[in-house]
Tab-separated table of C-alpha atoms in Angstrom:
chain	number	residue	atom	x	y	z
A	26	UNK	CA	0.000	0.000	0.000
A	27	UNK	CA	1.131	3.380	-1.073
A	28	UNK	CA	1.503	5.171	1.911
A	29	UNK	CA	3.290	9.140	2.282
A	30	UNK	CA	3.829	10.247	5.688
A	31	UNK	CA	4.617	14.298	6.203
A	32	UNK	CA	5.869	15.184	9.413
A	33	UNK	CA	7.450	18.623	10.721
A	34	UNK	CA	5.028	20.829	10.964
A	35	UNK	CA	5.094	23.421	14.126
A	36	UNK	CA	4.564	26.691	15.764
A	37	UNK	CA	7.244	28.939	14.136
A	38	UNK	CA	8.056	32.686	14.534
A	39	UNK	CA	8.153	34.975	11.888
A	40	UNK	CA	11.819	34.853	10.030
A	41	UNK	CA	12.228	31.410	11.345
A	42	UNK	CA	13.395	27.973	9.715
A	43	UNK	CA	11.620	24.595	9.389
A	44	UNK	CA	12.159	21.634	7.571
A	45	UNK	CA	9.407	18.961	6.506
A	46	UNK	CA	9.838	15.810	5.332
A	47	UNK	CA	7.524	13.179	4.120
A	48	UNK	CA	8.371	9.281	4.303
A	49	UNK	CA	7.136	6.987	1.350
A	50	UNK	CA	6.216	3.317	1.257
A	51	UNK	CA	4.603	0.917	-0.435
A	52	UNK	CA	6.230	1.789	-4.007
A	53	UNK	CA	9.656	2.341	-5.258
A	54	UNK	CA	10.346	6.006	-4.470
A	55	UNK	CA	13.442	6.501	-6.660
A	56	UNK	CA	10.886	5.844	-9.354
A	57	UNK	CA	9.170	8.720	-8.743
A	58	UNK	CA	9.042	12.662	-9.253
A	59	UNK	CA	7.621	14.427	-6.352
A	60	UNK	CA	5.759	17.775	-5.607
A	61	UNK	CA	4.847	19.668	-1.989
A	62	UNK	CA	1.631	21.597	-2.149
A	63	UNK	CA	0.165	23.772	0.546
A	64	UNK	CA	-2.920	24.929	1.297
A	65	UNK	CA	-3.741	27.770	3.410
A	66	UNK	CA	-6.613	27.816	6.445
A	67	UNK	CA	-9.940	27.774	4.531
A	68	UNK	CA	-8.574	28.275	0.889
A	69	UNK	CA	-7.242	26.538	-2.169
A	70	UNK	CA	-4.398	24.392	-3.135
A	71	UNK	CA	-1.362	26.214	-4.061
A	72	UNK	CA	1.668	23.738	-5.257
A	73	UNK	CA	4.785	24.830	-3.852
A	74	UNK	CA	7.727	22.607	-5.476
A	75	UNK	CA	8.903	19.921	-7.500
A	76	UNK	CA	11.905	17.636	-7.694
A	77	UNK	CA	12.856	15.219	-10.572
A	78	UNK	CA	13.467	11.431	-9.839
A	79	UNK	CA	17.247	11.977	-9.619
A	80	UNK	CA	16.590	15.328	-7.712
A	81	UNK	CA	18.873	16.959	-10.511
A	82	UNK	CA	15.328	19.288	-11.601
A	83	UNK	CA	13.769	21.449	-9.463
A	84	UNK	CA	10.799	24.144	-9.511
A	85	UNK	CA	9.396	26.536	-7.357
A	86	UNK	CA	6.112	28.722	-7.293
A	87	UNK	CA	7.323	32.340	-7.254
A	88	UNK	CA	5.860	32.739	-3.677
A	89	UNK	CA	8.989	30.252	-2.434
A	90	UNK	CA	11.721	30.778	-4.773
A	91	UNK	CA	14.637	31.488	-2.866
A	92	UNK	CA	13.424	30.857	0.383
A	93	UNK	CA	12.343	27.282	0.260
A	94	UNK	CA	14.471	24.317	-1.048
A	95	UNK	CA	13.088	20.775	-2.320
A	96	UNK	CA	14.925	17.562	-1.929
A	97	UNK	CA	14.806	13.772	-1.893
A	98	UNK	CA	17.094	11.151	-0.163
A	99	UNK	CA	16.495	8.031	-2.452
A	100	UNK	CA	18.075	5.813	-0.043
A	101	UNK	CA	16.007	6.746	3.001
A	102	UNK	CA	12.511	7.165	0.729
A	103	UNK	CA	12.529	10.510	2.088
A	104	UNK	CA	11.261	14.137	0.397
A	105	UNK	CA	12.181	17.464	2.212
A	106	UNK	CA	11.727	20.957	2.177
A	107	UNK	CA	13.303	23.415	3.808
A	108	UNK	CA	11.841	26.200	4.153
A	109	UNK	CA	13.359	29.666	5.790
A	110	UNK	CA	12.617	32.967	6.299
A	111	UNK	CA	9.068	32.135	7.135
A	112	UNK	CA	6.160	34.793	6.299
A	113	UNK	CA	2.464	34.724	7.716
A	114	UNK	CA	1.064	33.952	4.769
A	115	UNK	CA	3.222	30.271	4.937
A	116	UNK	CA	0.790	28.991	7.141
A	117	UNK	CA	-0.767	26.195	5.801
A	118	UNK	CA	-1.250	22.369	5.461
A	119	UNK	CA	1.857	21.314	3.516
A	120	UNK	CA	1.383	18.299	1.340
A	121	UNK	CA	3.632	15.784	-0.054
A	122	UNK	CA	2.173	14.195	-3.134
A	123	UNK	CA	3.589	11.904	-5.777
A	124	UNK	CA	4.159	12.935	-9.343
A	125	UNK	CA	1.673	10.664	-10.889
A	126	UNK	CA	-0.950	12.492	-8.365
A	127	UNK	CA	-2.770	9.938	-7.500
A	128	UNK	CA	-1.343	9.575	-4.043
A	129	UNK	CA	-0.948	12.496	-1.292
A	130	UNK	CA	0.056	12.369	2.009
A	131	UNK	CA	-2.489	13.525	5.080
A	132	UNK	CA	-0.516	16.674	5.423
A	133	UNK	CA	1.490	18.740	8.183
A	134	UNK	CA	0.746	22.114	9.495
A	135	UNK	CA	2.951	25.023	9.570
A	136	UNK	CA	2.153	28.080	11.376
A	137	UNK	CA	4.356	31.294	11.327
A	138	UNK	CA	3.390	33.628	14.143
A	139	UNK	CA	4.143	37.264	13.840
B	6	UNK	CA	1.834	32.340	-15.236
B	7	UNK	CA	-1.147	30.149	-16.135
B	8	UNK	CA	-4.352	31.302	-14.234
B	9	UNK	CA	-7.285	29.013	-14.244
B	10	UNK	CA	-10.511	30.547	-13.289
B	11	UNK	CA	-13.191	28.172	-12.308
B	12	UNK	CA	-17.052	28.480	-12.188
B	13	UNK	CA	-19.484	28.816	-10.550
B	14	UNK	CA	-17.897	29.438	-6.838
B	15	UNK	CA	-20.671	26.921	-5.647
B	16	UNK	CA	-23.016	25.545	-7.554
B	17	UNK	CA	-26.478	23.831	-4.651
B	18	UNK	CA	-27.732	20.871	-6.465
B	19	UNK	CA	-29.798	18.206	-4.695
B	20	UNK	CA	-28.486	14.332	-5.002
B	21	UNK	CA	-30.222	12.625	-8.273
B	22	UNK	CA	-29.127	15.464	-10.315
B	23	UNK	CA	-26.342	16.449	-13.187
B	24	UNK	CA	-23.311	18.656	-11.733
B	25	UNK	CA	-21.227	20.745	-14.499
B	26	UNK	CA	-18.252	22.501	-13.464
B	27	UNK	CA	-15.858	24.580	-15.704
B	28	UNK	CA	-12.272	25.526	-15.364
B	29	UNK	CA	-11.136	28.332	-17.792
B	30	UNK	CA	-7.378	28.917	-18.454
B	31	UNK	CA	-6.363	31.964	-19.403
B	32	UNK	CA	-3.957	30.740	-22.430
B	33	UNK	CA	-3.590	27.074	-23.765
B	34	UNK	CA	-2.531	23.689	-21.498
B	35	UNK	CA	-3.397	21.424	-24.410
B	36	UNK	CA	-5.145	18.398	-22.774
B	37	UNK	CA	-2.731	18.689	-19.582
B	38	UNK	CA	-5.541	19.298	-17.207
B	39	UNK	CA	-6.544	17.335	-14.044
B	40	UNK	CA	-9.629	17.544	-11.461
B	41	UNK	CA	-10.000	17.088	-7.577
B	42	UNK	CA	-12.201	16.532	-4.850
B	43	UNK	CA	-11.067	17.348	-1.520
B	44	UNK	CA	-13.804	16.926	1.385
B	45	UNK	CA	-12.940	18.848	4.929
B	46	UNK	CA	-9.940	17.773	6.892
B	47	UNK	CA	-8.725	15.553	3.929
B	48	UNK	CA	-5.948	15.563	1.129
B	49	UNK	CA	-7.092	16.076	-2.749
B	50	UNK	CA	-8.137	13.010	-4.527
B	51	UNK	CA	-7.158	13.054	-8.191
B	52	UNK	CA	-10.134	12.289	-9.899
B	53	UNK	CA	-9.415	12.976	-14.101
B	54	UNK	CA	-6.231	13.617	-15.595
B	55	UNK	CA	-5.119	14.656	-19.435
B	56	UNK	CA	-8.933	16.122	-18.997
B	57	UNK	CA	-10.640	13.125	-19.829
B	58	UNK	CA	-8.971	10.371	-18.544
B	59	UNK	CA	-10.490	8.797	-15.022
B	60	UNK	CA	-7.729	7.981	-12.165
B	61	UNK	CA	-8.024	4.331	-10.577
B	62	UNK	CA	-11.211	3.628	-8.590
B	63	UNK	CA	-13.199	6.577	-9.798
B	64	UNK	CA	-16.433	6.700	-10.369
B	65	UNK	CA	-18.022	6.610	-14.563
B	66	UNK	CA	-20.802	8.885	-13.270
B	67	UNK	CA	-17.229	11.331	-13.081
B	68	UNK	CA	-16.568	12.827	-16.642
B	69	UNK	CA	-14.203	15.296	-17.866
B	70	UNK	CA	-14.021	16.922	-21.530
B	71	UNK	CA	-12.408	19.875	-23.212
B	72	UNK	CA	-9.262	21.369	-24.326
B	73	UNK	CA	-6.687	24.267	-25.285
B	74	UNK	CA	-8.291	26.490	-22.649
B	75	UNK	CA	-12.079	25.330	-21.390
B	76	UNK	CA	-12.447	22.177	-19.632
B	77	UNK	CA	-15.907	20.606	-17.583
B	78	UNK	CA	-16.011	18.172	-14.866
B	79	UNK	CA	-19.368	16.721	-14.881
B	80	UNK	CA	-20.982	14.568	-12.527
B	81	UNK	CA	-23.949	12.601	-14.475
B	82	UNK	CA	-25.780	11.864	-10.813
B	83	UNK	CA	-24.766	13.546	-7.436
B	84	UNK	CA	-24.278	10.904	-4.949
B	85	UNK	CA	-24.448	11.829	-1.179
B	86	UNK	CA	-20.417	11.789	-0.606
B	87	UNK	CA	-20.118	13.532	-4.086
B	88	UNK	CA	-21.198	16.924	-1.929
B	89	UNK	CA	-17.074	18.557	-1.701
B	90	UNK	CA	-14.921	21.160	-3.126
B	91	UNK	CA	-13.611	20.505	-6.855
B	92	UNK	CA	-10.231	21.546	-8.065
B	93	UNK	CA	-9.018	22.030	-11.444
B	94	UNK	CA	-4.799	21.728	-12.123
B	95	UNK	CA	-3.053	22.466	-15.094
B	96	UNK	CA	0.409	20.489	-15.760
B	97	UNK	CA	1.267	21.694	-19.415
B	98	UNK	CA	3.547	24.530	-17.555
B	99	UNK	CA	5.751	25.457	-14.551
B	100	UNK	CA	4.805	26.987	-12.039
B	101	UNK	CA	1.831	24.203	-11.934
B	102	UNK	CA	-1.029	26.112	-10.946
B	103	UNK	CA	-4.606	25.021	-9.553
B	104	UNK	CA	-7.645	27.187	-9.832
B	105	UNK	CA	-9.612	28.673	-7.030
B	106	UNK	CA	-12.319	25.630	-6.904
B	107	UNK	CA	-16.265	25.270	-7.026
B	108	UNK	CA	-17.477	23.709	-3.826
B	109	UNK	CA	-20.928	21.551	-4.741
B	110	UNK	CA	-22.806	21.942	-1.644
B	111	UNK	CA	-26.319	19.949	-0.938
B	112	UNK	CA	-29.861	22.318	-1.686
């Protein structure tokens, strides 16, 4: 069973660091692009990031360029992202969600006080 | 950027009836569209991909159809857990963008 597991999410003040990951099973991860997608309390999905198979290509919504870095650790079936300088408006459910789509995880949540 | 503007906001249907959704881009994704249903406190569930195409385990009363820039997600019957917020995603360039969602709510 495909199964994605974020975990990370906390309390964080304004400026601040954090760093999510999100732990796969079920399927061969190194097989698989990956994407992080947030979404906000009471709003829509915004996708964040996305990292190739080999973690060579990445992409970033405008909103997290520069501040936020994607990456993968085939070995470990892990997916990160590091995110710093932390605004308000980064609060949110973070999701970790395959490339094919058709699997997410349940989500963490990140709030940035101010 | 590609913005995809979906309508109505929410559309109140009772169950028994036809649901029709639309998701307008505002230039060309080809057929590189996909549609969600997320209920409250849960993660998106990919219902139809390349705009027509149904993911694993959905639903046929779950339909999707156009292409370029005007796409409908129709649902031929509303079933009692079919009540949810809808999503629209377009893949055919980065950034990946999602529109703003139609939320089907029970009349």
């Amino acid at each position: 069973e495909v199964q994605l597991v974020e975990s990370g999410g906390d309390l964080v003040q304004r400026g601040g660091s954090l760093r999510l990951s999100c732990a796969a099973s079920g399927f061969t991860f190194s097989s698989y692009e990956m994407n992080w997608v947030r979404q906000a309390p009471g709003k829509g999905l915004e996708w964040i990031s996305y990292i190739s198979v080999s973690g060579s290509t990445k992409h970033y919504a405008d909103s997290v360029k520069g501040r936020f870095t994607i990456s993968r650790d085939n070995a470990k079936n892990s997916l990160y992202l590091q995110m710093n300088s932390l605004r308000a408006d980064d609060t949110a459910i973070y999701y970790c969600a395959l490339g094919s789509w058709d699997y997410w995880g349940q989500g963490t949540l990140v709030t940035v006080s101010s | 950027e590609i913005v995809l503007t979906q309508s109505p906001a929410t559309l109140s249907l009772s169950p028994g009836e036809r649901a029709t959704l639309s998701c307008r881009a505002s230039q060309s994704v080809g057929s590189s569209l996909a549609w969600y249903q997320q209920k409250p406190g849960q993660a998106p569930r990919l219902l139809i991909y390349d705009a027509s195409s149904r993911a694993t385990g959905i639903p046929a009363r779950f339909s999707g159809s156009g292409s370029g820039t005007d796409f409908t997600l129709t649902i031929s019957s509303l079933e009692p857990e079919d009540f949810a917020v809808y999503y629209c995603q377009q893949r055919n360039n980065w950034p990946l963008t999602f529109g703003g969602g139609t939320k089907v709510e029970i009349k």
